[in-house]
Short mmCIF file of C-alpha atoms in Angstrom, two decimals:
data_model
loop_
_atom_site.label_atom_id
_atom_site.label_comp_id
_atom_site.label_asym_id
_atom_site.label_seq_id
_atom_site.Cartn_x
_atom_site.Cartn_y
_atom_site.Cartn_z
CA UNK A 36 -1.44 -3.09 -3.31
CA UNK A 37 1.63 -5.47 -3.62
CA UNK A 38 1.58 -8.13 -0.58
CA UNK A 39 4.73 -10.06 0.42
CA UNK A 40 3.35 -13.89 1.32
CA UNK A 41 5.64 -14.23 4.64
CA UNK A 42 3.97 -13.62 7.99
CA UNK A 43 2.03 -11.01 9.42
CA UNK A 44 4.43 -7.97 10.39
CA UNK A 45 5.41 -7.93 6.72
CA UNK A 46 1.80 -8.66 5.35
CA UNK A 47 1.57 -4.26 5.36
CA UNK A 48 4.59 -3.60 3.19
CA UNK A 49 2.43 -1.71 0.16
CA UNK A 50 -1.03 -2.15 2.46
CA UNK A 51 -1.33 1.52 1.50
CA UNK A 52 -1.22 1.64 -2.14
CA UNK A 53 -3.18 1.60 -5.30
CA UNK A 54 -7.30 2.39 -5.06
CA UNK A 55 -7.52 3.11 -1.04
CA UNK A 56 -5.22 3.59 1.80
CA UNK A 57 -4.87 7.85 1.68
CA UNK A 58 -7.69 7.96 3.79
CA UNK A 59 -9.07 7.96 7.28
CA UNK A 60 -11.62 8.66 9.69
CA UNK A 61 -9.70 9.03 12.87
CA UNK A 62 -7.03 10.42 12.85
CA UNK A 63 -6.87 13.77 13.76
CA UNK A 64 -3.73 16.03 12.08
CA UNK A 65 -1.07 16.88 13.96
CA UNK A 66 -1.13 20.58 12.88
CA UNK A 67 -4.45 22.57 11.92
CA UNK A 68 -5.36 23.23 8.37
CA UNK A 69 -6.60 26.23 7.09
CA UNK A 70 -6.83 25.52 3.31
CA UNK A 71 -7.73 21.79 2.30
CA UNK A 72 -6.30 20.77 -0.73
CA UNK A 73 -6.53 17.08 -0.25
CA UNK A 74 -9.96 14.60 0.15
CA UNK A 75 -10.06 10.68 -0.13
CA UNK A 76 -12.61 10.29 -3.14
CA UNK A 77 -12.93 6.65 -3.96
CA UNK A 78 -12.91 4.70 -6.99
CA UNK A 79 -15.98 3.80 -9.37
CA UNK A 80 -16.91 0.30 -9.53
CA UNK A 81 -15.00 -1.27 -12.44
CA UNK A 82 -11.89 0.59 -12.53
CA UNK A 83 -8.96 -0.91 -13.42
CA UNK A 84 -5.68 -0.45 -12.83
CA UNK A 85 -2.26 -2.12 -14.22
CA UNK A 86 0.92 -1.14 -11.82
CA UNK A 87 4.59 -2.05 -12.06
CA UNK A 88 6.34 -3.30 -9.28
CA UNK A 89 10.17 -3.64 -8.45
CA UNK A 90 11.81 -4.38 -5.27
CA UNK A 91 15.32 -4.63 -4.33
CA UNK A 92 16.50 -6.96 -1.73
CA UNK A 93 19.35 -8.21 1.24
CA UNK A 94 20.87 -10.94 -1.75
CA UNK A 95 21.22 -7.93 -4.32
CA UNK A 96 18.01 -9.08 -6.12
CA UNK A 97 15.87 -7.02 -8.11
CA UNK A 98 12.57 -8.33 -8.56
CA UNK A 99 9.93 -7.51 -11.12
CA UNK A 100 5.95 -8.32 -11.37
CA UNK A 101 2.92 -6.69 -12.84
CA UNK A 102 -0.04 -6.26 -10.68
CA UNK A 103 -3.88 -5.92 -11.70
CA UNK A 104 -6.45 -3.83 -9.61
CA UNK A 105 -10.20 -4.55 -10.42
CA UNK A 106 -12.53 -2.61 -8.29
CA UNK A 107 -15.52 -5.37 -8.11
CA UNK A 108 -18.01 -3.24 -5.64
CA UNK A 109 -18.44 -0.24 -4.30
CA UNK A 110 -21.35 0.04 -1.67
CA UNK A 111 -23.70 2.83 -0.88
CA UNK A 112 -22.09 3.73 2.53
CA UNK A 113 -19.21 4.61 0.28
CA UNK A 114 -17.31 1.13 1.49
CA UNK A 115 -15.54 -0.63 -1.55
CA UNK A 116 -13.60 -4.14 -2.39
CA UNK A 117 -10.65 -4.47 -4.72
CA UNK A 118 -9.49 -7.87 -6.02
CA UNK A 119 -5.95 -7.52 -6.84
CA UNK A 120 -3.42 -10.81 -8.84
CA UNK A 121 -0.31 -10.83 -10.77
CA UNK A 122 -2.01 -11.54 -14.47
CA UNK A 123 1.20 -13.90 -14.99
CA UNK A 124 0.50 -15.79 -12.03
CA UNK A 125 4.89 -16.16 -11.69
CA UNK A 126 6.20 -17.83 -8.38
CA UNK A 127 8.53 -15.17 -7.28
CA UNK A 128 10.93 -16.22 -4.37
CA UNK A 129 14.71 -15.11 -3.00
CA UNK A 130 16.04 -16.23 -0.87
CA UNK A 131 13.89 -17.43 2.28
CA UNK A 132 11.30 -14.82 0.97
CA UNK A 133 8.19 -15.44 -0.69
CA UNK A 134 7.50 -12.06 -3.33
CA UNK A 135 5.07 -13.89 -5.00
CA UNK A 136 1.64 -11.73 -5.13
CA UNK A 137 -1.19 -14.24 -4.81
CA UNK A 138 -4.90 -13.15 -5.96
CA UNK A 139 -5.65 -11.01 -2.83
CA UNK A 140 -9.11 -9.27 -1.89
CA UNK A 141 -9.09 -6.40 -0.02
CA UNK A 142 -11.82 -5.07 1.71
CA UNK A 143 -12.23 -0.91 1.67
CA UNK A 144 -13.84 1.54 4.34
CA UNK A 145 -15.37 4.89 3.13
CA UNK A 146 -12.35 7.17 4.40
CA UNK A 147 -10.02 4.72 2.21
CA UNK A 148 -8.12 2.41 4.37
CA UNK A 149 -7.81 -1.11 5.00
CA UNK A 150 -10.24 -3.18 6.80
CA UNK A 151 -9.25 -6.61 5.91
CA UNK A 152 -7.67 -8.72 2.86
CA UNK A 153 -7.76 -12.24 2.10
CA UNK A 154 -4.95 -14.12 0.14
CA UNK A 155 -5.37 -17.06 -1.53
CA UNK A 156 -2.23 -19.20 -2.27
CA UNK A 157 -4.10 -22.34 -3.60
CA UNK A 158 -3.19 -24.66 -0.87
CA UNK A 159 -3.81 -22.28 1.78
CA UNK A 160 -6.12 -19.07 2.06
CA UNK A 161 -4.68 -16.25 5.04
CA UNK A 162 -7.34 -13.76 6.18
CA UNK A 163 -5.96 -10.35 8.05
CA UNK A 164 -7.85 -7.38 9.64
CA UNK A 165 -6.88 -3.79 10.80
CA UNK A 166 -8.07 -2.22 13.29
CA UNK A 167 -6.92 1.42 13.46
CA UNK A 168 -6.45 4.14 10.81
CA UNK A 169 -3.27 3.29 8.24
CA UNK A 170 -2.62 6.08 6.59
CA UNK A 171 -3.28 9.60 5.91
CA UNK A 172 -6.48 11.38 7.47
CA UNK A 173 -9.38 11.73 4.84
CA UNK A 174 -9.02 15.76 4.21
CA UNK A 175 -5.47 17.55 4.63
CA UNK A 176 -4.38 21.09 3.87
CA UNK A 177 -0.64 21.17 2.18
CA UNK A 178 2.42 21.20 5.08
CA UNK A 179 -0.12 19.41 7.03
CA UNK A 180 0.43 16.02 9.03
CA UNK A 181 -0.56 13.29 10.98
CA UNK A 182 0.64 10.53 13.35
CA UNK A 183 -1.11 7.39 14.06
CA UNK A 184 -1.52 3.50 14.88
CA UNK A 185 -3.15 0.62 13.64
CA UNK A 186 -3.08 -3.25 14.11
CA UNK A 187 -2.67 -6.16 11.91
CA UNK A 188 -4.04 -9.28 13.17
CA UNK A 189 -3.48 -12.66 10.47
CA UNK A 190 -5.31 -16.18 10.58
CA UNK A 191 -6.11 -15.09 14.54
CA UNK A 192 -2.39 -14.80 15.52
CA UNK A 193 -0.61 -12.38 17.41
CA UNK A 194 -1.30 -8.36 16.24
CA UNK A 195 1.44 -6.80 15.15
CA UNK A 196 0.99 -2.65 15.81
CA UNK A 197 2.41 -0.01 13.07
CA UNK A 198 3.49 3.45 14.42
CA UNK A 199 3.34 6.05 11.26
CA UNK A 200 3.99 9.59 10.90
CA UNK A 201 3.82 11.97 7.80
CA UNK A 202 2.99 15.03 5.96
CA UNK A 203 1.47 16.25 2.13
CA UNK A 204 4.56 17.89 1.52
CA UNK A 205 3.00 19.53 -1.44
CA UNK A 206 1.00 19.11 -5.04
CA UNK A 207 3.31 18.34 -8.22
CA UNK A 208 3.48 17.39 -11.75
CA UNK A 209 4.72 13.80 -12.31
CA UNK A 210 5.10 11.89 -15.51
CA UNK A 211 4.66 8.11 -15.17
CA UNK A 212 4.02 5.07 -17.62
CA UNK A 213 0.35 6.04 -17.41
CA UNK A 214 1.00 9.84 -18.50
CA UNK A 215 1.15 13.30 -16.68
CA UNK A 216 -0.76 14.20 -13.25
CA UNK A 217 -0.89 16.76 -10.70
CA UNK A 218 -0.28 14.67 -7.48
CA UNK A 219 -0.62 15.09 -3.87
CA UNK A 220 3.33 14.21 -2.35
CA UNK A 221 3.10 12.25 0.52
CA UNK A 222 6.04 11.37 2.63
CA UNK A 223 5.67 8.57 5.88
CA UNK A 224 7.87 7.19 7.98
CA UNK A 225 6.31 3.85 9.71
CA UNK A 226 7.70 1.47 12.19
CA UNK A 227 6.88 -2.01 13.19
CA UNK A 228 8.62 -5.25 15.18
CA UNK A 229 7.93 -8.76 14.32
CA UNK A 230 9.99 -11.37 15.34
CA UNK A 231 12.78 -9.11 17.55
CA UNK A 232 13.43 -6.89 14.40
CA UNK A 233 12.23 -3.63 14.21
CA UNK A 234 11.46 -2.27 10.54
CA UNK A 235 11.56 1.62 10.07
CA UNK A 236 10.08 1.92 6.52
CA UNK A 237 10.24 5.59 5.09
CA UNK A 238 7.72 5.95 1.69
CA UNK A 239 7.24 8.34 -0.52
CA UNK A 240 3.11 8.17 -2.31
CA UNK A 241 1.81 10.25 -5.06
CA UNK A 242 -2.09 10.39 -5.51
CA UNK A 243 -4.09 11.75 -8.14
CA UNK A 244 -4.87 15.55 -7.78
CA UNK A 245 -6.18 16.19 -11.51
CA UNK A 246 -10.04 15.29 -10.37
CA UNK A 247 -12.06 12.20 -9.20
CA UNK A 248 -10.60 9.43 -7.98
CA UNK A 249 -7.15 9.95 -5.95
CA UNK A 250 -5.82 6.95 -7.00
CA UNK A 251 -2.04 5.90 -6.15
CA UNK A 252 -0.01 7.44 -9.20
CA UNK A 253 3.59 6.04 -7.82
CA UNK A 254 5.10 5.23 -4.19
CA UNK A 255 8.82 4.30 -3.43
CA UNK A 256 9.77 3.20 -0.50
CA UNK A 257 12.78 1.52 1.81
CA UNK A 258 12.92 -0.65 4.84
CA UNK A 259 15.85 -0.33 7.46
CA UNK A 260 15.72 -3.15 10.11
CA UNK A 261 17.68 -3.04 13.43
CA UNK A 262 17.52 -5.56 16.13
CA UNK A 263 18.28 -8.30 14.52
CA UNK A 264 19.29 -9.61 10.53
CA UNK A 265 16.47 -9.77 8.74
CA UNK A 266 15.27 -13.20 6.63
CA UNK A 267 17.45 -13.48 3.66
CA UNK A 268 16.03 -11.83 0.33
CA UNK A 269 14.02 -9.57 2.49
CA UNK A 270 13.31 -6.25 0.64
CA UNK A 271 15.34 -3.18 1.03
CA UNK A 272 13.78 -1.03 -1.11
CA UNK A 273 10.60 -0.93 -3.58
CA UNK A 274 8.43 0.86 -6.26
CA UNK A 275 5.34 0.86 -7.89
CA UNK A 276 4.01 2.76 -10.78
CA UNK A 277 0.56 3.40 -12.25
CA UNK A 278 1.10 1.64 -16.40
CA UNK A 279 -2.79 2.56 -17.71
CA UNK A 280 -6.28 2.65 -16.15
CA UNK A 281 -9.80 2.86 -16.60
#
């Protein structure tokens, strides 16, 4: 769940990653599915979860930070929260771009996606909703995809609407830091426009198809921007790996 500090528009660049974010209610896919091989299942209260980050940037920066993932509740109606802080607590900045990842709590539904995280930055605290479904639907059959929009709205600003599309392209074997997994493939293409630039991010998301949980395993992803030159040090491209869990 890495969180870039600047602005809402930008707020949703890994909204979609570690313990939730495969899921959702409403979204209907775009093509039927006969055989389901894939279903949202959500963490256990008191999993933990160490990722890598990198990122890659307009100044020809790459940029490195650890992030921890504590589940701290999940509720009977199958909602769940997720604090989430770099344990080195390291200012990262280039350029005009704040990379830093500030203890964040994120707030779960039951199909998986975002409802609402809060950042605290010590002298300030942001607090952003979503309203819509951000991500994949809850149960999808292989070759199967979807299409949808959802709204972030930060501090009581402006919204700023996401327009994704995507498909499970398939179930794998991947080796990571954190071992070997079968792993739902997902691959998304998502556009957004804050400020007069338009940001076409295209991601690629494996979750966890061995059993239980279907926790992020790895995502990659880059950012193409049009309309406009984007804030210097703003990220071109970026990773995240699963390191160990519990």
């Amino acid at each position: 769940m890495m969180r870039q500090t600047i602005p809402a528009g930008l707020v949703a660049a890994f909204l979609l990653s570690a313990c939730g974010g495969g899921g959702s209610g409403g979204n209907a896919p775009v093509q039927a599915a006969t055989t389901v091989t894939y279903r949202f299942t959500p963490p256990k209260a008191g999993a933990h979860l160490v990722y890598a980050d990198r990122l890659a940037d307009t100044l020809n920066n790459t940029l490195n930070r650890a992030a921890d993932d504590d589940v701290t509740a999940v509720n009977a109606d199958g909602t769940f929260t997720v604090h989430e802080e770099d344990p080195s607590h390291d200012r990262l900045v280039s350029g005009a771009v704040d990379q830093t990842l500030y203890p964040t709590d994120f707030q779960y539904d039951a199909a998986g996606h975002v409802a609402a995280q809060t950042i605290d930055r010590g002298a300030t605290v942001s607090h952003c909703t979503y309203q819509g479904s951000a991500g994949a639907p809850a149960t999808l059959a292989v070759g199967a995809g979807w299409n949808t929009q959802y709204t972030e709205t930060c501090d009581g600003g402006n919204g700023v609407t996401y327009t994704q599309s995507g498909t499970l392209a398939g179930v794998e074997t991947i080796t990571i830091a954190a071992g070997t997994f079968s792993a739902y493939k997902f691959v998304s293409t998502t556009t957004w426009t804050f400020n007069g630039i338009t940001r076409t991010e295209s991601a690629t998301r494996w979750r966890d198809a061995s059993g239980g949980d279907t926790r992020t395993l790895k995502m990659v992803r880059s950012i193409a921007y049009s309309g406009g030159t984007p804030a210097a040090g703003a990220p071109l491209t970026a990773s995240r790996e699963l390191q160990s869990y519990r």
